[in-house]
Short mmCIF file of C-alpha atoms in Angstrom, two decimals:
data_model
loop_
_atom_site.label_atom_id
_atom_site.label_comp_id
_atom_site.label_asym_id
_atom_site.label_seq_id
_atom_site.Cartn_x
_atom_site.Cartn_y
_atom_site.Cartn_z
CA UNK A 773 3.11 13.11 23.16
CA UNK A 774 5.45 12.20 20.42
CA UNK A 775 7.23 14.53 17.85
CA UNK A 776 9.47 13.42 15.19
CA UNK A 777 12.79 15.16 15.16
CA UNK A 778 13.77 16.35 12.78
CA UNK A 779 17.57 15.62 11.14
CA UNK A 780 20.01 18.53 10.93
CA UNK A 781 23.36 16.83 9.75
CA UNK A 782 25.09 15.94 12.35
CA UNK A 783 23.23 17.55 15.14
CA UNK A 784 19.23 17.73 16.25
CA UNK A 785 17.41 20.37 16.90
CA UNK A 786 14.79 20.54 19.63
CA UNK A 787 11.02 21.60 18.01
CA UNK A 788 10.50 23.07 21.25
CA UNK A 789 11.55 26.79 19.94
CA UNK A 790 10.81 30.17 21.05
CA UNK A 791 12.56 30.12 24.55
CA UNK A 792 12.35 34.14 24.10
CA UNK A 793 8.47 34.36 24.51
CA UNK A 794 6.96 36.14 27.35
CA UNK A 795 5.13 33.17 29.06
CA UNK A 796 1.98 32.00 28.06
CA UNK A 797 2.39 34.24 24.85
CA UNK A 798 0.78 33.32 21.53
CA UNK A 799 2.04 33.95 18.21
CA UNK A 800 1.10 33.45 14.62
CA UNK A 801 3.61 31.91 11.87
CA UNK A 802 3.62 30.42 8.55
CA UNK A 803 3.67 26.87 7.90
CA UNK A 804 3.72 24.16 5.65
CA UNK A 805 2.12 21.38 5.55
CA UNK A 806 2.74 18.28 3.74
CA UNK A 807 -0.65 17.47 3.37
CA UNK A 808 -1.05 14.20 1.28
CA UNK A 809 1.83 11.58 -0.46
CA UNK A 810 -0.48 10.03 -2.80
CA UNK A 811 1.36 7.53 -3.66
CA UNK A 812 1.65 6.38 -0.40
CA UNK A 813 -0.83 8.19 1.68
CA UNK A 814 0.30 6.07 5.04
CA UNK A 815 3.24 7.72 5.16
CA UNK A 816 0.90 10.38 7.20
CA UNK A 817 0.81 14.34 7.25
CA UNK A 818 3.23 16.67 8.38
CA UNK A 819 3.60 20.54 9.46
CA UNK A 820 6.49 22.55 9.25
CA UNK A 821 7.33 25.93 10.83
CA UNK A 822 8.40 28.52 8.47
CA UNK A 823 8.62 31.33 10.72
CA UNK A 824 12.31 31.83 10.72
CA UNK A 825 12.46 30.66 7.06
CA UNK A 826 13.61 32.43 4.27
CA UNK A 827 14.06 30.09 1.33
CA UNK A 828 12.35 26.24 1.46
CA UNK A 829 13.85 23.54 -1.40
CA UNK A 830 11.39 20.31 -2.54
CA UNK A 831 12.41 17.44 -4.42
CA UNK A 832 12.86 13.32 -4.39
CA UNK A 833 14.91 11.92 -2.26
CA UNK A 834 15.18 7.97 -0.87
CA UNK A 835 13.23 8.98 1.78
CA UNK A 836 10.86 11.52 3.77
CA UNK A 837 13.16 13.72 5.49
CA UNK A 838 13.37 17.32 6.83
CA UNK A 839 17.08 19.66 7.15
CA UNK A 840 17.32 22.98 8.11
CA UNK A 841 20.22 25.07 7.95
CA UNK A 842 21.20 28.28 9.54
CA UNK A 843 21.92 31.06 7.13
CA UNK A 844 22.49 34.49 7.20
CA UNK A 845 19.31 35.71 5.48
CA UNK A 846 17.16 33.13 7.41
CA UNK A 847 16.98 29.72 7.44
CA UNK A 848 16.76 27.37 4.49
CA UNK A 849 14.64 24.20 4.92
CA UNK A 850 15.37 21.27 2.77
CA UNK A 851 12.46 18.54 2.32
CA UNK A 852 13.29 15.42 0.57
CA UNK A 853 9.90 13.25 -0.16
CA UNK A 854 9.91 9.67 -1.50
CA UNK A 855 7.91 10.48 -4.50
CA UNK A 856 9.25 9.33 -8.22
CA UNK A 857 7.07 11.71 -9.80
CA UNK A 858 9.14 14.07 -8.33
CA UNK A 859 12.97 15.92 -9.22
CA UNK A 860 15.63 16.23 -7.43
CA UNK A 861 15.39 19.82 -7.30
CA UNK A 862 11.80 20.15 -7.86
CA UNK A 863 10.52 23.56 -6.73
CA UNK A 864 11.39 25.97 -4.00
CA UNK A 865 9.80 28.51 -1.57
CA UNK A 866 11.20 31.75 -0.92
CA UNK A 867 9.89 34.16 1.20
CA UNK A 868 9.87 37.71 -0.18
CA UNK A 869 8.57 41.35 0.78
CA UNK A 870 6.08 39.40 3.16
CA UNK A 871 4.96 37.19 0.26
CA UNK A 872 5.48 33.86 0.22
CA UNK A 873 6.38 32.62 -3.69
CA UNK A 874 6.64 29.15 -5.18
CA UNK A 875 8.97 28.40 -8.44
CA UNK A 876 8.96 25.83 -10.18
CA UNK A 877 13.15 24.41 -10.51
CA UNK A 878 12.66 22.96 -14.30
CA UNK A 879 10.90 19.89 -12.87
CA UNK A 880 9.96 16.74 -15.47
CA UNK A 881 6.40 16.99 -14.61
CA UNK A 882 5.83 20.62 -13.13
CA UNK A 883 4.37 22.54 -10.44
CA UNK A 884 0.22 22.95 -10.15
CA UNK A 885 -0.93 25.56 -7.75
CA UNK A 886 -4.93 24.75 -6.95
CA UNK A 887 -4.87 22.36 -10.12
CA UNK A 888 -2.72 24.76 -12.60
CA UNK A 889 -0.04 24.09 -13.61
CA UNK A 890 2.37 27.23 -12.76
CA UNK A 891 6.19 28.20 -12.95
CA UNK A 892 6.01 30.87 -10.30
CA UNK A 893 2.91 31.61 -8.14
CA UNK A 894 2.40 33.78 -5.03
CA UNK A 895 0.67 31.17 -2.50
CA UNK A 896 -2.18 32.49 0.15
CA UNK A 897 -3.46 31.01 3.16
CA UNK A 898 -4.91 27.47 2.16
CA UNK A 899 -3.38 27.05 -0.97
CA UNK A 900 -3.15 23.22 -2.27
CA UNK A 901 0.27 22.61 -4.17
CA UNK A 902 1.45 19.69 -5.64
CA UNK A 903 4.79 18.57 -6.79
CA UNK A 904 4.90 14.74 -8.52
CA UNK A 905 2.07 12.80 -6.63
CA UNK A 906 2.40 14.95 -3.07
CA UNK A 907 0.25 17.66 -2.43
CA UNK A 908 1.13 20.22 0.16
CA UNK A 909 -1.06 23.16 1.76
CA UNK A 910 0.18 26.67 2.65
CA UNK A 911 -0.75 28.13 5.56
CA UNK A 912 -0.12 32.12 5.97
CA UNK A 913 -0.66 32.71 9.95
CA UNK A 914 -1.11 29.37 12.43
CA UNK A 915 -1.59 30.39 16.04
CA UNK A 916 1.54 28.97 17.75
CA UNK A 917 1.84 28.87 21.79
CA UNK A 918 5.20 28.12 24.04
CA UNK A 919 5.47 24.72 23.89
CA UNK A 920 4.42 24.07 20.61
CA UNK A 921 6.63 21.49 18.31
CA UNK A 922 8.07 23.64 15.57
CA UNK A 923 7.61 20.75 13.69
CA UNK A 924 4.94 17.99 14.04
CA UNK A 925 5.48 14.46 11.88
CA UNK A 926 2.15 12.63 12.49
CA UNK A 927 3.80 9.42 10.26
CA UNK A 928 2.16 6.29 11.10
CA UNK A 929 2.60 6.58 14.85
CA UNK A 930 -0.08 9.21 15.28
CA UNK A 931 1.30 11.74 17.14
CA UNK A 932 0.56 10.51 20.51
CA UNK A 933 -2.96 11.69 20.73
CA UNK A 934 -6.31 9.75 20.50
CA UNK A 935 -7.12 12.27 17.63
CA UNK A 936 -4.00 12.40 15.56
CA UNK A 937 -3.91 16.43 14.85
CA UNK A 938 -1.67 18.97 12.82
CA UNK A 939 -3.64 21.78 14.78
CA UNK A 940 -2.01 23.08 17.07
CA UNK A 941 -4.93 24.94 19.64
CA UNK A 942 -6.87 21.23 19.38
CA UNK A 943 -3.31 19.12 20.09
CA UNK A 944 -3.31 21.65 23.42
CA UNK A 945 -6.45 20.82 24.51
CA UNK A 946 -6.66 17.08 23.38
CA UNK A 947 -3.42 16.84 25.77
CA UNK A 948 -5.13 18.48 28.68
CA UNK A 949 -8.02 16.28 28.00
CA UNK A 950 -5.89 13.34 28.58
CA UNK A 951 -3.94 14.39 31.36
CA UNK A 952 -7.60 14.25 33.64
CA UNK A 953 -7.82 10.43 31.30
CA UNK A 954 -7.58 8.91 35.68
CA UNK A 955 -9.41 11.08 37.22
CA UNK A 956 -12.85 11.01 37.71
CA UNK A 957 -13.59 14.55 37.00
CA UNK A 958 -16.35 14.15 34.35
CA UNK A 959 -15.89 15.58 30.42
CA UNK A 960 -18.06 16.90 28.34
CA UNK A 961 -17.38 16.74 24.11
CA UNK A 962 -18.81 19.16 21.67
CA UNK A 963 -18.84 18.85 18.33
CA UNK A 964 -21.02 17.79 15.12
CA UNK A 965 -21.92 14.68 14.50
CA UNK A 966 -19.04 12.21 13.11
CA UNK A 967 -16.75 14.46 14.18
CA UNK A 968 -14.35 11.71 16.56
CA UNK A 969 -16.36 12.16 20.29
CA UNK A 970 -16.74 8.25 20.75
CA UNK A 971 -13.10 7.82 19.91
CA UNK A 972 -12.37 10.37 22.04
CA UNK A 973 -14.03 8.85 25.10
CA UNK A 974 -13.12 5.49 24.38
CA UNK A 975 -9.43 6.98 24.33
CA UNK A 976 -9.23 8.26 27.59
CA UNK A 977 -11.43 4.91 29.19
CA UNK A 978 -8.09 3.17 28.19
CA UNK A 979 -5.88 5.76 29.53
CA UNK A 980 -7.93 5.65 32.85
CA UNK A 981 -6.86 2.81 34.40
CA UNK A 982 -10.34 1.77 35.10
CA UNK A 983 -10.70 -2.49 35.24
CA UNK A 984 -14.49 -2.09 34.20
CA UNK A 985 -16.19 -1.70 30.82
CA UNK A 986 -16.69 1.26 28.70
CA UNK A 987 -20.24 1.38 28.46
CA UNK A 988 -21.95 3.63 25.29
CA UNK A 989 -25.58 5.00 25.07
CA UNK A 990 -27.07 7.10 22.64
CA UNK A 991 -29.19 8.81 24.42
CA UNK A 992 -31.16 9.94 21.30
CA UNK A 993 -32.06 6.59 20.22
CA UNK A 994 -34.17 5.51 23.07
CA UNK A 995 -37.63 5.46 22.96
CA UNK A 996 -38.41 8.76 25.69
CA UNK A 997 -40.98 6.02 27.92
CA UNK A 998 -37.79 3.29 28.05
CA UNK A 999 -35.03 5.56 28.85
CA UNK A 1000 -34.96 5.43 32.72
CA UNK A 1001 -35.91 1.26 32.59
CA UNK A 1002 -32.37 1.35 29.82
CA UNK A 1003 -30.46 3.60 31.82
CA UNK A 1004 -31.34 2.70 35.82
CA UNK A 1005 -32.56 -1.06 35.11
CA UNK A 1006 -36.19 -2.31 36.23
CA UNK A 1007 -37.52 -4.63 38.51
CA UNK A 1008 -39.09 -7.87 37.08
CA UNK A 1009 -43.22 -6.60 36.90
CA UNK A 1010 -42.20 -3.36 37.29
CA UNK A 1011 -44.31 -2.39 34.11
CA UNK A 1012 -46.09 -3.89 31.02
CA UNK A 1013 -43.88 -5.93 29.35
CA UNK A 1014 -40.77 -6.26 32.13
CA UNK A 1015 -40.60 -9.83 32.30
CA UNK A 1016 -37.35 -9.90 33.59
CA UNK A 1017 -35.03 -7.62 36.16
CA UNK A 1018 -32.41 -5.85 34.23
CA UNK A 1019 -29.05 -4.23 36.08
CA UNK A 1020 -29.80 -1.28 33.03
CA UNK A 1021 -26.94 0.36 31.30
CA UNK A 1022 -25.22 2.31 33.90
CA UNK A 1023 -25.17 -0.35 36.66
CA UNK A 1024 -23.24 -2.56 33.45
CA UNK A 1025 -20.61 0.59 33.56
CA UNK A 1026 -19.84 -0.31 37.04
CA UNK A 1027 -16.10 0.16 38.08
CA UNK A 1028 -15.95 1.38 34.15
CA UNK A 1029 -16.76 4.14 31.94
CA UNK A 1030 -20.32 5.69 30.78
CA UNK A 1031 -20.48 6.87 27.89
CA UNK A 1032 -23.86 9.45 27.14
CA UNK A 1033 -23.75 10.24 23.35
CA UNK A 1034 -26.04 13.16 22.57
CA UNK A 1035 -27.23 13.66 26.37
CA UNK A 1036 -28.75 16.86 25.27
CA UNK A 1037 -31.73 14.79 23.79
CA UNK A 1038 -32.29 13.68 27.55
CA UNK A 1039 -35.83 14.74 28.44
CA UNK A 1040 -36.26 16.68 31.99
CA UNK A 1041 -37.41 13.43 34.38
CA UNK A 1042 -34.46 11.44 32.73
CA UNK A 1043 -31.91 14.52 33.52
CA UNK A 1044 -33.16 14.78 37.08
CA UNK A 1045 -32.77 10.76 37.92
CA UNK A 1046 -29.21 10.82 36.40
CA UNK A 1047 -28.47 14.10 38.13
CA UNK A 1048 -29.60 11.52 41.49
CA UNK A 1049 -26.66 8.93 40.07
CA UNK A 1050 -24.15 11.41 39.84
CA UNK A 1051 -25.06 12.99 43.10
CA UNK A 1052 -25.41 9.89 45.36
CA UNK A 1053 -23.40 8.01 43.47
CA UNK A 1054 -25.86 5.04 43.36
CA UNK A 1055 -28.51 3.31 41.00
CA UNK A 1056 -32.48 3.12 41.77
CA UNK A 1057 -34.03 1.00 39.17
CA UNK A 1058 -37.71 1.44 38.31
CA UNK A 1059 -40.23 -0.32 40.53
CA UNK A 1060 -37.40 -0.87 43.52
CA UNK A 1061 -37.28 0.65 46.27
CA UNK A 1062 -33.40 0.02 47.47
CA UNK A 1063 -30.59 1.82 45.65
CA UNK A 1064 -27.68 0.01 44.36
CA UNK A 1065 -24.31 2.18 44.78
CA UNK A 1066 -22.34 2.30 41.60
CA UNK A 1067 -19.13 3.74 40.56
CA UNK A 1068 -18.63 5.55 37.24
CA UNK A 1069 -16.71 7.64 35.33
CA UNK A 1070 -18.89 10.07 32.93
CA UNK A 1071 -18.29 11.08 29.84
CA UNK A 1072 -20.64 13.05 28.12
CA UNK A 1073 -20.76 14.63 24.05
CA UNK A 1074 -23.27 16.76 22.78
CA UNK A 1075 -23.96 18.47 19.23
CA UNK A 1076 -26.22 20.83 20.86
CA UNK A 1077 -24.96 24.51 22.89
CA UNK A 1078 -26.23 22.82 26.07
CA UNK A 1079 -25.06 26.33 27.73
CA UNK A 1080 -27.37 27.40 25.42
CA UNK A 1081 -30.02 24.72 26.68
CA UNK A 1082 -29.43 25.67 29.86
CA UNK A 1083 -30.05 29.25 29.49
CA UNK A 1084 -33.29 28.47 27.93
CA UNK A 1085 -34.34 26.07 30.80
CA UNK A 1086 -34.35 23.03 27.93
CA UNK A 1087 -31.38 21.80 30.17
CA UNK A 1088 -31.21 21.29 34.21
CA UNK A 1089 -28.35 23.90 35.18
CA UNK A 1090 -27.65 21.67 38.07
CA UNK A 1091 -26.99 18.29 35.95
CA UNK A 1092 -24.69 20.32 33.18
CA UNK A 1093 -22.67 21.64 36.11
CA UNK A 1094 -21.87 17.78 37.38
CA UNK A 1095 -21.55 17.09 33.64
CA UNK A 1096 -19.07 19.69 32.62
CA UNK A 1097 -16.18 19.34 34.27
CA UNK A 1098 -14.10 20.12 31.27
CA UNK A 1099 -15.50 20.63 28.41
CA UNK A 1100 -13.69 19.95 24.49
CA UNK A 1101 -14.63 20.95 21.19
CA UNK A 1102 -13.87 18.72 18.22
CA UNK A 1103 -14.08 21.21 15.60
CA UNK A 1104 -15.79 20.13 12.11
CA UNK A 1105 -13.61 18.59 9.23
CA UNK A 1106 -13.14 21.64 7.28
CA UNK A 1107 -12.43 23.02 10.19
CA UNK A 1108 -9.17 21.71 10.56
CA UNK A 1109 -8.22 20.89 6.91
CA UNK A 1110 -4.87 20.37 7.65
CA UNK A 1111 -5.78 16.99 9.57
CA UNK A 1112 -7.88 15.31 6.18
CA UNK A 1113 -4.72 14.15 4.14
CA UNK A 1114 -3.28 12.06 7.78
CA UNK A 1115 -6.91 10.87 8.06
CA UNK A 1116 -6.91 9.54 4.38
CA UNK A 1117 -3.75 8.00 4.88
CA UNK A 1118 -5.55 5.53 7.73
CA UNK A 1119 -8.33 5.10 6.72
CA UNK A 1120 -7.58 3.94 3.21
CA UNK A 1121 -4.99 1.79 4.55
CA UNK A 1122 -8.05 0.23 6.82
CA UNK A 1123 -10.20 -0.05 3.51
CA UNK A 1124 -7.71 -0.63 1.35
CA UNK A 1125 -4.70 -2.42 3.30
CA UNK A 1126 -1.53 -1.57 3.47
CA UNK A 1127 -0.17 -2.86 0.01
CA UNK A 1128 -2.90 -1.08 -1.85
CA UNK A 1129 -1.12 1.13 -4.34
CA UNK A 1130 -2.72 5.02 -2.92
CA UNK A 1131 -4.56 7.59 -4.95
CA UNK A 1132 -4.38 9.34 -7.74
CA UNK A 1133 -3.12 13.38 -7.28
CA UNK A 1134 -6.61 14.11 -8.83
CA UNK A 1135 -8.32 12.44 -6.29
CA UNK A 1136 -6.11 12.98 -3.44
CA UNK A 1137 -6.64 16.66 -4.73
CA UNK A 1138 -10.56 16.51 -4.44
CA UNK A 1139 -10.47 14.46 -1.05
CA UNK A 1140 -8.67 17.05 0.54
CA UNK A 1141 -10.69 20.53 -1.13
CA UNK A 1142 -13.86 18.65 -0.06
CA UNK A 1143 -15.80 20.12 2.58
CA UNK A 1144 -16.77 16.48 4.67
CA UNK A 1145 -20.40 18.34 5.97
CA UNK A 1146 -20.94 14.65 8.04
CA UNK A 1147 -16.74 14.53 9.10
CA UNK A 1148 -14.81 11.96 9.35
CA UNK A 1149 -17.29 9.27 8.73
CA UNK A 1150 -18.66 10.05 5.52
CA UNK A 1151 -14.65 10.70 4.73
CA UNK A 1152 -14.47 6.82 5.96
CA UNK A 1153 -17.15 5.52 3.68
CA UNK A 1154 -16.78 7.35 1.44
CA UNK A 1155 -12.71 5.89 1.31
CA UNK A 1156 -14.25 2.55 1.87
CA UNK A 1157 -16.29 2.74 -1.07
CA UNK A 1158 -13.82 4.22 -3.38
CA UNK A 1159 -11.76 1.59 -2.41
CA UNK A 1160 -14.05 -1.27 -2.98
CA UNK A 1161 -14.33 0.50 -6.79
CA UNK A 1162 -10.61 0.57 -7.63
CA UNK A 1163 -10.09 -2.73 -6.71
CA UNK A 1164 -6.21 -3.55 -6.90
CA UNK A 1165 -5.77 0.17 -9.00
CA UNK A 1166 -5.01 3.08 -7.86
CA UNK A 1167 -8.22 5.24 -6.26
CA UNK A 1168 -8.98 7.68 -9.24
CA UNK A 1169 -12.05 10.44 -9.29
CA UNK A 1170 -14.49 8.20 -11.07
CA UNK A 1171 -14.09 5.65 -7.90
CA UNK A 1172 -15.12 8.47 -5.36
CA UNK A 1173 -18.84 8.66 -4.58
CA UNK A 1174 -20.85 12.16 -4.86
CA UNK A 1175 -21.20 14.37 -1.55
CA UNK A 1176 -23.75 12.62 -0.05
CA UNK A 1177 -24.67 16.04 2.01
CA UNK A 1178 -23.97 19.44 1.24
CA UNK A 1179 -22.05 21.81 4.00
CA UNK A 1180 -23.74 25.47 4.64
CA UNK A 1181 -20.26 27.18 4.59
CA UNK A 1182 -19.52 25.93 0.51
CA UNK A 1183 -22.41 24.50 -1.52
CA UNK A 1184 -20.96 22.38 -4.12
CA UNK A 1185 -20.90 23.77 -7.47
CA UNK A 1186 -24.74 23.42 -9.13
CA UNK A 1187 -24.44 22.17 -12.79
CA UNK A 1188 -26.39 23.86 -15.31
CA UNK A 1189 -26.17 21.88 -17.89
CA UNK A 1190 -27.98 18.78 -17.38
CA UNK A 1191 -26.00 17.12 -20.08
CA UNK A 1192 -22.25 18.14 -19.69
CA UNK A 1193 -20.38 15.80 -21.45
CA UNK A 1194 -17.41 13.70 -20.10
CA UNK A 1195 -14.47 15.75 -19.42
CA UNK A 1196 -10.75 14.68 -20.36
CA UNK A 1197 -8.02 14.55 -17.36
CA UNK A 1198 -6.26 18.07 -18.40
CA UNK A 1199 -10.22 19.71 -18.11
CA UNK A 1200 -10.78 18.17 -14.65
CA UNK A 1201 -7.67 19.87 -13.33
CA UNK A 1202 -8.74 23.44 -15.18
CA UNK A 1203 -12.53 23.01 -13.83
CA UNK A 1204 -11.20 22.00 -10.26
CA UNK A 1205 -9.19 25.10 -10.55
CA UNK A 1206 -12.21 27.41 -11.30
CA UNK A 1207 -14.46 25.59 -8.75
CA UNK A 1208 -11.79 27.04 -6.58
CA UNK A 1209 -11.45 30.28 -7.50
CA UNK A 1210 -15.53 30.89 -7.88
CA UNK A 1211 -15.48 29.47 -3.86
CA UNK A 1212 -13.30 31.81 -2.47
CA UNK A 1213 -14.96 34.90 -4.89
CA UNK A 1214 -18.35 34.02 -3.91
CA UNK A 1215 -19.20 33.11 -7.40
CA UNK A 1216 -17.68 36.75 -8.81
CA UNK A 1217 -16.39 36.19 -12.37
CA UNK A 1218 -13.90 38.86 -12.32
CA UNK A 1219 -12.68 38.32 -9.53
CA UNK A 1220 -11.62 34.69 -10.24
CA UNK A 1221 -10.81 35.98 -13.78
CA UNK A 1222 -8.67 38.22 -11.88
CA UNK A 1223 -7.30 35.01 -9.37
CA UNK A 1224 -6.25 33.32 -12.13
CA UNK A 1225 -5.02 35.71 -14.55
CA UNK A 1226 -7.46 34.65 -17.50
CA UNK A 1227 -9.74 37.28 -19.54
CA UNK A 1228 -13.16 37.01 -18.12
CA UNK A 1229 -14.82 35.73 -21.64
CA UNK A 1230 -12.63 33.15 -21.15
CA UNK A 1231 -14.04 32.22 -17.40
CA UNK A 1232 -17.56 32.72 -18.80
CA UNK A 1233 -16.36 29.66 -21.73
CA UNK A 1234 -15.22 27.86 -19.18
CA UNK A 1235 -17.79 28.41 -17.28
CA UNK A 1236 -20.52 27.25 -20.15
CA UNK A 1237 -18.32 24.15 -21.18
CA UNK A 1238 -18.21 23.01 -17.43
CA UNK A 1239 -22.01 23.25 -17.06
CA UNK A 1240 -21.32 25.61 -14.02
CA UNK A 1241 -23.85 28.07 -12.16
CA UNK A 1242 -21.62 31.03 -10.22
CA UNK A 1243 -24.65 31.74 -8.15
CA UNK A 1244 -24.38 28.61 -6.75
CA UNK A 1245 -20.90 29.76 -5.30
CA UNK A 1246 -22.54 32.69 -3.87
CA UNK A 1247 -21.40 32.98 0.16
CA UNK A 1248 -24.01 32.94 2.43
#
């Protein structure tokens, strides 16, 4: 796995801290994460460790780079971003009393903490800040285990994994994952739908070693009376309409990979012929008689709790116990928020190439508070059509399509008024702010009067001139 050092002067410092840990010990610590360049959203994401951090200094510099220094109180971090909407001496973070506080250094074009623009602001967990065109995200407590990079610099390189990830607990089990990449022990992949499975699995087929072809099936999207013919093959006349003998798909995965996308869909006589496969290793295909040996590796991903299944009797306990030989959740996108801005970063530079001048903060802002209920491929079409929209410009809000789905854990705000007019740049940022703060209240007007220290006649104006509903925000 790769981790960017990071320079110290004269020296380097290993990111492999925490020597004094008793082993296998896990910690929490605060980080930073520099979420988003917008300017140049390729340059990828980034996490730093502040948990021996007292003081943290941001401004422009000729290029990204990361210094920390030893001092007496703690040390200082020093992060110089490429960014010529940014100062020198932009903004710093100082750690105080347990709090963790951002002020602004006098900067040209200021400080916005969750779209305001602030002089001093006392971050929590989650907190969006941006400084020039970069936006970075605050986290208060990130689980941390021995081994763990300090630092992690995803850049363009990826990481190292086949799902590029700030997230520490998913980079630990991604890596253990691809350690069993040549063996044959089979794998099972959890996770919603859009979520990275396939490339996943097709991941670790290269990492294999395996000369044969990685074979996918979606197991959902055969017809139930054609799976075993698609799956096991069929003699020529072995049934109405089999003109033909066909090897079927998992004879083609011979000496290769087999991939079984959403194998909980599998109906019981389907689950107890491949449960024959993977027992006896070999193939009988419908209407023969003689079985044809066959050598696989299995890979299998799921949206369902097939322990779940299985407990019900929906799913064969015998065929999830040859299926599961490690399982591997992908967690949701806003499950792992800290991963969107280095996932924006390639997939606009697919959809947009790499000369394509980036995003605007605003949007960079609302790609990364969005809530992605379909993952990373509605963030990828969505990308590509925003793209497509800008042209040779710079993505800006208008260009980004509407959620085309809406997640159960943050409805998107529910507009009152039917006719809200058009809404000037400075208004965006003040109604993204609110959205905000009505999110993490549930949709309690004091209490995001409160969050961002306004009277609450002046959230309920806000409120009206927005055409917002607070019940909408309500948590459920």
């Amino acid at each position: 796995m790769y981790h960017k050092r990071v320079s110290t002067g004269g020296s380097t410092l290993s990111l492999h801290g925490g020597e004094d840990r008793r082993p296998g010990e896990v910690r929490t610590e605060p980080q930073l994460v520099i979420a988003l360049e917008c300017s140049r959203p390729a340059a990828g994401a980034a996490r730093l460790g502040l948990g021996d951090v007292a003081c943290v200094r941001l401004g422009r510099g000729e290029a990204r780079e990361v210094r920390r220094r030893s001092a007496g109180g703690g040390d200082e971090l020093d992060i110089r971003i490429p960014d010529r909407w940014m100062s020198s001496g932009h903004a710093r973070l100082e750690r105080s009393f347990g709090r963790w506080m951002l002020h602004d250094e006098g900067s040209k074009n200021g400080t916005r903490v969750r779209g305001a623009r602030t002089s001093r602001a006392e971050l929590e967990d989650g907190d969006l800040f941006e400084l020039g065109s970069t936006l970075f995200r605050f986290r208060a407590a990130v689980p941390i285990a021995p081994g763990d990079p300090r630092d992690l610099d995803l850049g363009e390189g990826g990481g190292g994994l086949a799902i590029p990830t700030l997230v520490p607990e998913l980079s630990r089990e991604l890596a253990r994952a691809e350690r069993l990449a040549a063996t044959d022990i089979a794998i099972l992949v959890g996770g919603e739908t859009g979520t990275g499975k396939e490339v996943l699995a097709r991941a670790l087929h290269r990492q294999s070693g395996r000369r044969g072809p990685f074979v996918a099936v979606n197991c959902g999207a055969i017809p139930e009376h054609l799976v075993e013919s698609e799956l096991f093959g069929h003699k020529k006349g072995a049934f109405s309409g089999a003109d033909e003998e066909k090897p079927g798909l998992v004879r083609s995965a011979h000496g290769g990979t087999l991939f079984l996308d959403e194998i909980g869909d599998l109906r019981p006589t389907s689950q107890a012929a491949l449960l024959r496969v993977l027992q006896e290793r070999e193939v009988l295909a419908v209407g023969s008689h003689r079985p044809v040996p066959v050598d696989i590796r299995l890979i299998s991903a799921t949206h369902c709790d097939l322990a779940a299944m299985v407990e019900t009797g929906a799913f064969r306990r015998d065929l999830f116990a040859r299926i599961a030989g490690f399982c591997i959740e992908i967690p949701a996108l806003r499950a792992r928020r800290d991963d969107v801005g280095h996932l924006i970063g390639a997939l606009h530079k697919k959809a947009a190439g790499a000369d394509h001048p980036g995003l605007d903060v605003d949007a960079g802002r609302h790609l990364l508070e969005r809530d992605w209920p379909l993952n990373v491929r509605e963030l990828e079409t969505t990308l590509a059509a925003a793209a497509a929209l800008a042209g040779t410009d710079p993505i800006a809000l208008e260009h980004i399509p509407a959620p085309s789905a809406r997640a159960d854990s943050a409805p998107p705000a529910r507009v009152a008024n039917a006719e809200a007019r058009e809404i000037s740049s400075d208004e965006r940022r003040v109604r993204d702010e609110l959205v905000a703060a009505l999110r993490r209240s549930g949709g309690n007007v004091s209490a995001a009067a409160r969050a961002l220290e306004k009277d609450r006649k002046q959230i309920q104006r806000w409120v009206k001139r927005f055409g917002l509903d607070p019940a909408s925000f309500r948590h459920r």
